[in-house]
Amino acid sequence: MKLTITEFDPTDLVLQETLFHTANGYLGVRGSFEENVPENVQTIRGCYINGFYDTIPLHYPERLCGFPEEAQRLVNLPDIQTMRLYLNNEEFSMSKGEVLQYKRELDTDKGITTREIRWKSPNGHTIDIAITRMASFTYPQLFLTTYSVASVDFEGKIELASEINCGVSNFTDSNDPRVASERIQHIFPKSAEVLGGNVIVECQTGASNLQLIICQHHKAIISKGGFNPVTCESGPVENGAVTRIKTDLVPGELLLVEKYTTMSDSRRQKHPRSYALQRLNDCINKGASALFEQQADFMEDFRHNSKIDINGCPELQDGLEFNMYQLLQSTGRDCITSVASKGISGEGYEGHYFWDTEIYIFPFFLYTQPETAKSLLQFRYNTLEGARKHAGIMGHGKGALYPWRTISGSECSSYFPAGSAQYHLTGDVAHAFMQYYYATDDLDYMAESGLEVLLETARLWIDTGNFGDDGKFHIHSVTGPDEYTCCVSDNYYTNRTAQHNLFGAAEVYKRLKASEQHKQAFAKLLDKIKFSEIELESFTRAAENMFLPYSEELGINAQDSSFLEKPIWDIASTPKDKFPLLLHYHPLYLYRFQVCKQADTVLAHFLFEDGVPENVLRNSYLYYDKITTHDSSLSGCVFGIMASRLGLSEKAYAYFADTVGGDLNNKHGNTKDGLHIANLGGSWLAVVCGFAGLRLGKDGLRFRLTLPDEWESYSFRLRYRNSLIKVTVGRQYSNFELLSGEPITVFVDGVERHVFV
Ligand code: BGC
């Protein structure tokens, strides 16, 4: 798809910086303009590396036991985007002179963004500028810009000044708890030098002492028979370095500059300097056009595995393609990073990883790029030690409790009622491991990493909950996904994830115990974590007796044991400008009402439907639909999926359309702070798990196919085990096609179907 803008509106720039950002899972550069923008135009100029953080102290006037003392924050890195253009002494700016033609485009087929401008300077000179940007998927350390200036009627001196500017800080807004509130400088230059035509800038974070190396090289080419020499001089300046490229142009001539920037950091590399330099040289040798070609090939492969076609609604089809592309741009694939809730597109939520990954984003990768899904799991495995520590801080004698928000593995949430109390995240992680296990049957991975995570997380529930006089297993003082209801007993969602975690740990344990091939790894693990089978029995006993709140009177699952006793918030009479409620009401006030920020019980019904009677699914849906504000972007897609499940097709479609356009329409009003990545994943889920009703369990893939009235047909692709299949759903037919791999069997509306051609 192409996202195209042909008119320049300065008030939209900050939003476009998010929508047009270029990222590759490792680095992300916001779509700011290369040139200066006037001071009255809002811009959040940003460049980030996934998981590259500084630590900040957390201040509490009343610090209670176990409150985290510091948090990690994604660092806004030195500005590598700036390229100022001068025609004689006139500086190019979209806000000066006249923009005669303009086109800004994101091309997801090519994996690039472009900007084309025909500009008439205040002195009446006309030039064509064409800029292409790419964060390479094949060389993740590379951010490439090509900048060309063609003279239409200008004759004279041209200069491009390209900078690395370390005088940057993070974005702050003290009125919005979803972004950082205090301005601290996080990155400091250590040195800047020019070596063999390459600029090398070394930086270090203020508190976390992480190292960042930026290398840059400019290749200048003058075309159309230009005979004038081009000079390219680089040198250090106060806050970094600048490269000045100068030449003379006459009408018909064109100056093209290829700017290669590579970055490397000490979280990934022992020797980031030599690594960044080596990558820079590799990329220069390859050349810009070969790198662009590689990117296009990469994108073709991505589409081959993940293509969705909607016949009958090109707009939503484009929206979905945009969303899938953004998922790809946002996701770490190096086992030490995950997907921040805003990806690498902005600073909202300070670059933290939440449960968003496991529940909303992971499934897309599981079914389209299982190796990326595995890397996301491995991130959790690699931070298991942090989760054990966190459990200890929270008073647990055993088990692992994953932090609510984190970058490197420790808890970064300073408001525990809507933070650390969300124990369900640990169950969400376990759920992702189980889904991976069912989808891939990768027993080796379960032996290496999966079982350890499942056992440690299962232990947490035993240590947290207790058997009551009713013989049931209860979990007290936790918060479910709905952040408008905190620190409750027996949150239905939490108890369901815990139950699944406990059963799952026992299931994988037994499978590995019986596997001759994994005997050694299995024994080693039990010894490492001192696990005995008595514990396994306690898992099964707690899971079998898990208390799941239910109201006889309403025929619904109660969100928790006191939820239904509270008065219902009058959403209809609440003024529109009071949403999201979290920005206008004290949390405690909200907690006393039946009002949900986001899907909670309804999400549990989507993920864990087994055993829930049809009328309970329906009644619960209708009940919670009325009291949910969807103030979180993680909500609508889930209501859409369950509406499809229950045959409420109009509702399903409305929720879906809203979800798909979430960021493109700036629905939550804060896309400037970054994309809502979970929501993007949710739009994929809404097609595959919503309209096509996919669920994955022990018995494999199950579908309940529906087709929205608005469409003629749709199709999507899925990887399962070692096969790639294409599912097409039409008005009176459905088709399951094997694109590669072994034949598989799926269940469609309860009937077995073999997919072999
Ligand atoms: C939601 C959380 C989510 C977080 C990050 C919050 O508004 O309530 O469920 O994890 O945003 O996306």
CSV table of C-alpha atoms in Angstrom, one decimal, residues 220-421:
chain,number,residue,atom,x,y,z
A,220,ALA,CA,27.8,12.8,-3.4
A,221,ILE,CA,27.1,12.4,-7.1
A,222,ILE,CA,26.3,15.0,-9.6
A,223,SER,CA,24.5,13.9,-12.7
A,224,LYS,CA,23.3,15.2,-16.1
A,225,GLY,CA,26.8,16.0,-17.2
A,226,GLY,CA,27.7,18.4,-14.5
A,227,PHE,CA,31.4,19.3,-14.6
A,228,ASN,CA,31.5,21.2,-11.4
A,229,PRO,CA,33.4,19.5,-8.6
A,230,VAL,CA,31.6,18.5,-5.5
A,231,THR,CA,33.3,18.9,-2.2
A,232,CYS,CA,32.4,17.0,0.9
A,233,GLU,CA,34.0,18.0,4.2
A,234,SER,CA,33.2,16.6,7.6
A,235,GLY,CA,34.3,17.8,10.9
A,236,PRO,CA,33.4,17.8,14.6
A,237,VAL,CA,31.3,20.6,16.0
A,238,GLU,CA,30.2,21.4,19.5
A,239,ASN,CA,27.4,18.8,19.8
A,240,GLY,CA,28.5,16.3,17.3
A,241,ALA,CA,29.6,16.6,13.7
A,242,VAL,CA,28.7,18.2,10.5
A,243,THR,CA,29.3,17.3,6.8
A,244,ARG,CA,29.1,20.1,4.2
A,245,ILE,CA,28.5,19.1,0.6
A,246,LYS,CA,29.0,21.9,-1.8
A,247,THR,CA,28.8,22.3,-5.6
A,248,ASP,CA,27.4,24.6,-8.3
A,249,LEU,CA,24.3,23.7,-10.3
A,250,VAL,CA,22.9,24.9,-13.5
A,251,PRO,CA,19.3,24.2,-14.8
A,252,GLY,CA,19.0,20.5,-15.7
A,253,GLU,CA,21.7,19.3,-13.3
A,254,LEU,CA,21.1,17.2,-10.2
A,255,LEU,CA,23.1,16.7,-7.1
A,256,LEU,CA,22.5,13.4,-5.4
A,257,VAL,CA,23.7,12.6,-1.9
A,258,GLU,CA,23.6,9.2,-0.4
A,259,LYS,CA,23.8,9.4,3.4
A,260,TYR,CA,24.7,6.1,5.2
A,261,THR,CA,24.3,6.1,8.9
A,262,THR,CA,24.9,3.1,11.0
A,263,MET,CA,24.5,2.7,14.7
A,264,SER,CA,25.6,0.1,17.1
A,265,ASP,CA,25.2,-0.1,20.9
A,266,SER,CA,26.8,-1.8,23.8
A,267,ARG,CA,23.6,-3.8,24.8
A,268,ARG,CA,24.1,-5.9,21.6
A,269,GLN,CA,27.8,-5.6,20.8
A,270,LYS,CA,30.9,-6.0,22.8
A,271,HIS,CA,32.7,-3.7,20.4
A,272,PRO,CA,30.1,-1.4,19.1
A,273,ARG,CA,32.6,0.9,17.4
A,274,SER,CA,34.2,-1.6,15.2
A,275,TYR,CA,30.8,-3.2,14.5
A,276,ALA,CA,29.1,0.1,13.4
A,277,LEU,CA,32.1,0.8,11.2
A,278,GLN,CA,32.2,-2.6,9.7
A,279,ARG,CA,28.4,-2.4,8.9
A,280,LEU,CA,29.0,1.1,7.4
A,281,ASN,CA,31.6,-0.2,5.1
A,282,ASP,CA,29.5,-3.2,4.1
A,283,CYS,CA,26.6,-0.9,3.3
A,284,ILE,CA,28.7,1.6,1.3
A,285,ASN,CA,30.2,-1.3,-0.7
A,286,LYS,CA,26.8,-2.6,-1.4
A,287,GLY,CA,25.5,0.8,-2.6
A,288,ALA,CA,22.2,2.5,-2.1
A,289,SER,CA,20.4,1.0,-5.1
A,290,ALA,CA,21.3,-2.6,-4.1
A,291,LEU,CA,20.2,-1.9,-0.6
A,292,PHE,CA,16.8,-0.6,-1.8
A,293,GLU,CA,16.5,-3.7,-3.9
A,294,GLN,CA,17.2,-6.0,-0.9
A,295,GLN,CA,14.6,-4.1,1.0
A,296,ALA,CA,12.0,-4.6,-1.7
A,297,ASP,CA,12.8,-8.4,-1.7
A,298,PHE,CA,12.5,-8.6,2.0
A,299,MET,CA,9.1,-6.9,1.8
A,300,GLU,CA,8.0,-9.4,-0.9
A,301,ASP,CA,8.9,-12.3,1.3
A,302,PHE,CA,7.0,-10.6,4.2
A,303,ARG,CA,3.9,-10.3,2.0
A,304,HIS,CA,4.2,-13.9,0.8
A,305,ASN,CA,3.8,-15.0,4.4
A,306,SER,CA,1.3,-12.5,5.7
A,307,LYS,CA,-0.8,-11.2,2.8
A,308,ILE,CA,-4.4,-10.4,3.5
A,309,ASP,CA,-6.8,-9.6,0.6
A,310,ILE,CA,-10.1,-8.0,1.2
A,311,ASN,CA,-12.3,-8.1,-1.8
A,312,GLY,CA,-14.8,-5.3,-1.5
A,313,CYS,CA,-13.1,-2.7,0.7
A,314,PRO,CA,-9.8,-1.3,-0.6
A,315,GLU,CA,-9.6,1.3,2.2
A,316,LEU,CA,-9.7,-1.3,5.0
A,317,GLN,CA,-7.3,-3.5,3.0
A,318,ASP,CA,-4.8,-0.6,2.8
A,319,GLY,CA,-5.3,0.1,6.5
A,320,LEU,CA,-4.5,-3.5,7.3
A,321,GLU,CA,-1.4,-3.5,5.2
A,322,PHE,CA,-0.3,-0.3,6.9
A,323,ASN,CA,-0.8,-1.9,10.2
A,324,MET,CA,1.0,-5.1,9.4
A,325,TYR,CA,3.9,-3.1,8.0
A,326,GLN,CA,4.1,-1.2,11.3
A,327,LEU,CA,4.1,-4.4,13.2
A,328,LEU,CA,7.1,-5.5,11.2
A,329,GLN,CA,8.9,-2.1,11.8
A,330,SER,CA,8.3,-2.2,15.5
A,331,THR,CA,9.3,-5.7,16.5
A,332,GLY,CA,12.7,-6.6,18.0
A,333,ARG,CA,14.1,-9.8,16.6
A,334,ASP,CA,17.3,-10.2,18.6
A,335,CYS,CA,16.0,-12.0,21.7
A,336,ILE,CA,17.0,-9.2,24.0
A,337,THR,CA,14.2,-6.8,22.9
A,338,SER,CA,10.5,-7.1,22.4
A,339,VAL,CA,7.8,-4.7,21.1
A,340,ALA,CA,7.4,-1.5,23.0
A,341,SER,CA,3.8,-0.3,23.2
A,342,LYS,CA,4.6,2.4,20.7
A,343,GLY,CA,7.1,0.4,18.8
A,344,ILE,CA,10.1,2.6,17.8
A,345,SER,CA,7.9,5.3,16.5
A,346,GLY,CA,7.6,7.6,19.5
A,347,GLU,CA,8.2,8.1,23.2
A,348,GLY,CA,4.8,7.3,24.7
A,349,TYR,CA,5.0,4.9,27.6
A,350,GLU,CA,8.8,5.5,27.6
A,351,GLY,CA,9.6,2.7,25.3
A,352,HIS,CA,8.3,0.0,27.7
A,353,TYR,CA,7.2,-3.5,26.9
A,354,PHE,CA,3.9,-4.5,28.4
A,355,TRP,CA,1.6,-7.5,28.0
A,356,ASP,CA,0.6,-5.9,24.6
A,357,THR,CA,3.3,-8.1,23.0
A,358,GLU,CA,2.1,-11.5,24.1
A,359,ILE,CA,-1.6,-11.0,23.7
A,360,TYR,CA,-2.0,-8.6,20.8
A,361,ILE,CA,1.2,-8.8,18.7
A,362,PHE,CA,2.7,-12.2,19.2
A,363,PRO,CA,-0.1,-14.1,17.4
A,364,PHE,CA,0.6,-12.1,14.1
A,365,PHE,CA,4.2,-13.3,14.2
A,366,LEU,CA,3.4,-16.8,15.4
A,367,TYR,CA,1.3,-17.3,12.3
A,368,THR,CA,3.4,-15.4,9.8
A,369,GLN,CA,7.1,-15.5,11.1
A,370,PRO,CA,7.4,-18.1,13.8
A,371,GLU,CA,11.1,-17.4,14.2
A,372,THR,CA,10.3,-13.8,15.2
A,373,ALA,CA,7.6,-15.1,17.6
A,374,LYS,CA,10.3,-17.4,19.1
A,375,SER,CA,12.6,-14.4,19.5
A,376,LEU,CA,9.9,-12.6,21.5
A,377,LEU,CA,9.5,-15.6,23.8
A,378,GLN,CA,13.3,-15.7,24.1
A,379,PHE,CA,13.2,-12.1,25.4
A,380,ARG,CA,11.0,-13.3,28.2
A,381,TYR,CA,13.3,-16.3,28.8
A,382,ASN,CA,16.3,-14.0,28.9
A,383,THR,CA,14.5,-11.8,31.5
A,384,LEU,CA,13.3,-14.7,33.6
A,385,GLU,CA,15.9,-14.0,36.3
A,386,GLY,CA,14.5,-10.4,36.5
A,387,ALA,CA,11.0,-11.9,36.9
A,388,ARG,CA,12.3,-14.2,39.7
A,389,LYS,CA,13.8,-11.2,41.4
A,390,HIS,CA,10.6,-9.2,41.0
A,391,ALA,CA,8.6,-12.0,42.5
A,392,GLY,CA,11.0,-11.9,45.5
A,393,ILE,CA,10.5,-8.2,45.9
A,394,MET,CA,6.8,-8.6,45.8
A,395,GLY,CA,7.1,-11.1,48.7
A,396,HIS,CA,6.9,-14.4,46.9
A,397,GLY,CA,9.0,-17.3,48.1
A,398,LYS,CA,8.9,-19.0,44.8
A,399,GLY,CA,8.2,-18.4,41.1
A,400,ALA,CA,8.6,-15.7,38.6
A,401,LEU,CA,6.5,-12.5,38.3
A,402,TYR,CA,7.1,-10.6,35.1
A,403,PRO,CA,7.1,-6.8,35.6
A,404,TRP,CA,4.2,-4.8,34.2
A,405,ARG,CA,6.4,-2.4,32.3
A,406,THR,CA,10.1,-3.0,31.5
A,407,ILE,CA,12.9,-2.7,29.1
A,408,SER,CA,15.7,-4.7,30.6
A,409,GLY,CA,13.7,-7.0,32.9
A,410,SER,CA,13.0,-5.1,36.1
A,411,GLU,CA,9.8,-3.3,37.1
A,412,CYS,CA,9.4,0.2,35.8
A,413,SER,CA,5.9,0.9,36.9
A,414,SER,CA,5.7,3.4,39.7
A,415,TYR,CA,1.9,3.2,40.2
A,416,PHE,CA,1.3,-0.4,41.4
A,417,PRO,CA,-2.5,-0.6,41.5
A,418,ALA,CA,-2.6,-0.3,37.7
A,419,GLY,CA,1.0,-1.6,37.3
A,420,SER,CA,2.7,-4.3,39.3
A,421,ALA,CA,-0.7,-5.6,40.5
